[in-house]
XYZ file of C-alpha atoms in Angstrom:
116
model
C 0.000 0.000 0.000
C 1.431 3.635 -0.866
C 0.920 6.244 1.518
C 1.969 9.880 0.996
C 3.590 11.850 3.835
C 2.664 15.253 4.517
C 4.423 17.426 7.164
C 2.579 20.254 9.172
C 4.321 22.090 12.175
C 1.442 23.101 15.160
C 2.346 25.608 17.013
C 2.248 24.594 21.149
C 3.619 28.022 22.706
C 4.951 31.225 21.957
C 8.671 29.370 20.695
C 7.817 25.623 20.161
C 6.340 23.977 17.492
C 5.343 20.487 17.526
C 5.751 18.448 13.726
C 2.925 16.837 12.615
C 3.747 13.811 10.473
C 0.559 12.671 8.210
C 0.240 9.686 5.981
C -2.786 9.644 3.890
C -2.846 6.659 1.711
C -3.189 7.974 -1.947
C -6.505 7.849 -3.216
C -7.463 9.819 -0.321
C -5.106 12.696 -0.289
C -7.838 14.808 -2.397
C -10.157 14.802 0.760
C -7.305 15.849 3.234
C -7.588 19.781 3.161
C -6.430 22.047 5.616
C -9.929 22.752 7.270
C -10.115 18.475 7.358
C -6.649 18.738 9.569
C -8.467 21.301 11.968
C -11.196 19.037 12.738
C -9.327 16.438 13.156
C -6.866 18.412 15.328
C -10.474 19.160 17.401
C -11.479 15.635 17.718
C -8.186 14.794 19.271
C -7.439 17.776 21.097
C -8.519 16.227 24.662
C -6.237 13.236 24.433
C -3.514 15.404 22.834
C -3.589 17.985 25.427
C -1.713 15.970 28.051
C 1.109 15.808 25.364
C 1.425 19.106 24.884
C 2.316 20.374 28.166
C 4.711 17.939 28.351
C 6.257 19.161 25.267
C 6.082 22.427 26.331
C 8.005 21.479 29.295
C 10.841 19.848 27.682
C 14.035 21.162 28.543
C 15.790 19.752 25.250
C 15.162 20.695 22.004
C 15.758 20.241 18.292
C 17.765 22.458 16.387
C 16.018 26.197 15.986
C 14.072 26.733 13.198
C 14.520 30.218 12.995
C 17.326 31.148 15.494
C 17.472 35.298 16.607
C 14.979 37.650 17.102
C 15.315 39.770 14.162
C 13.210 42.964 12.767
C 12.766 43.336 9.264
C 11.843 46.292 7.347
C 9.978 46.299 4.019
C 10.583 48.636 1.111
C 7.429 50.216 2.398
C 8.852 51.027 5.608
C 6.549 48.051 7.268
C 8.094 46.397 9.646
C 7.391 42.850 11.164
C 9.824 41.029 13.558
C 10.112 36.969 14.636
C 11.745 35.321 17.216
C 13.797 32.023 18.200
C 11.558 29.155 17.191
C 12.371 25.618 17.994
C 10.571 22.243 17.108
C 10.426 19.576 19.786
C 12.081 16.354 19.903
C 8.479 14.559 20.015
C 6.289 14.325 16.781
C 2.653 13.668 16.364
C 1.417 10.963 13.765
C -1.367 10.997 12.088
C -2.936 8.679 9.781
C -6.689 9.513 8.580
C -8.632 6.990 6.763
C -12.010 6.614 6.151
C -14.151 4.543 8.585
C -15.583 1.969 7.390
C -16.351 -0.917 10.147
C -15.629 -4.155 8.004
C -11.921 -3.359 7.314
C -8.843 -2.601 9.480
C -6.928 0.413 8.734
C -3.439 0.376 7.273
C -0.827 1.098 8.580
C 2.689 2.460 6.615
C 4.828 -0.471 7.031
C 7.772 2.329 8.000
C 5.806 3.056 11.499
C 6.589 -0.462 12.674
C 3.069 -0.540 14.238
C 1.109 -3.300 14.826
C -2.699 -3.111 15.217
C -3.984 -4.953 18.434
């Protein structure tokens, strides 16, 4: 079975981000939008919660992904300014599938899951 990956970053505080690894198998990556992701996001948010603030609390982090504050200023004298942003260690893994009751869903064999 061929899965596509796609790769979202969510932010969990002001400087962390937490990837968001999503494998859609490929005859259903036309119904994954970005509005999809949010509800999905919403149906899990309870159980992800717990997650997050240990995330959040992590003392060790990946490398930055932007690494200074800096302030930029546009040709149009607008500015806009960013600072340090890192991604944690952890990632969340997603993989939506239809529900249908009289099949199993699939895993990518590259997750080394096993469904109990």
């Amino acid at each position: 079975m061929i899965f596509a990956k796609k790769e979202r970053l969510l932010r969990i505080s002001k400087n962390r981000v937490l990837g968001v690894c999503i494998y859609v198998q490929e005859q259903h990556v036309s119904w994954l939008t970005d509005v999809l992701l949010q509800e999905i996001l919403q149906a899990i948010k309870p159980k992800l919660h717990d997650k997050i603030i240990e995330c959040k609390q992590e003392t060790r982090t990946a490398s930055p992904i932007v690494k200074d504050e800096d302030t930029q200023i546009n040709e149009d004298d607008s500015q806009f300014s960013y600072s340090a942003l890192y991604a944690t260690l952890n990632a969340l893994i997603l993989v939506p599938e239809p529900f249908d009751p009289n099949n199993t869903v699939a895993l990518p064999e590259m997750l080394n899951i096993n469904i109990e």
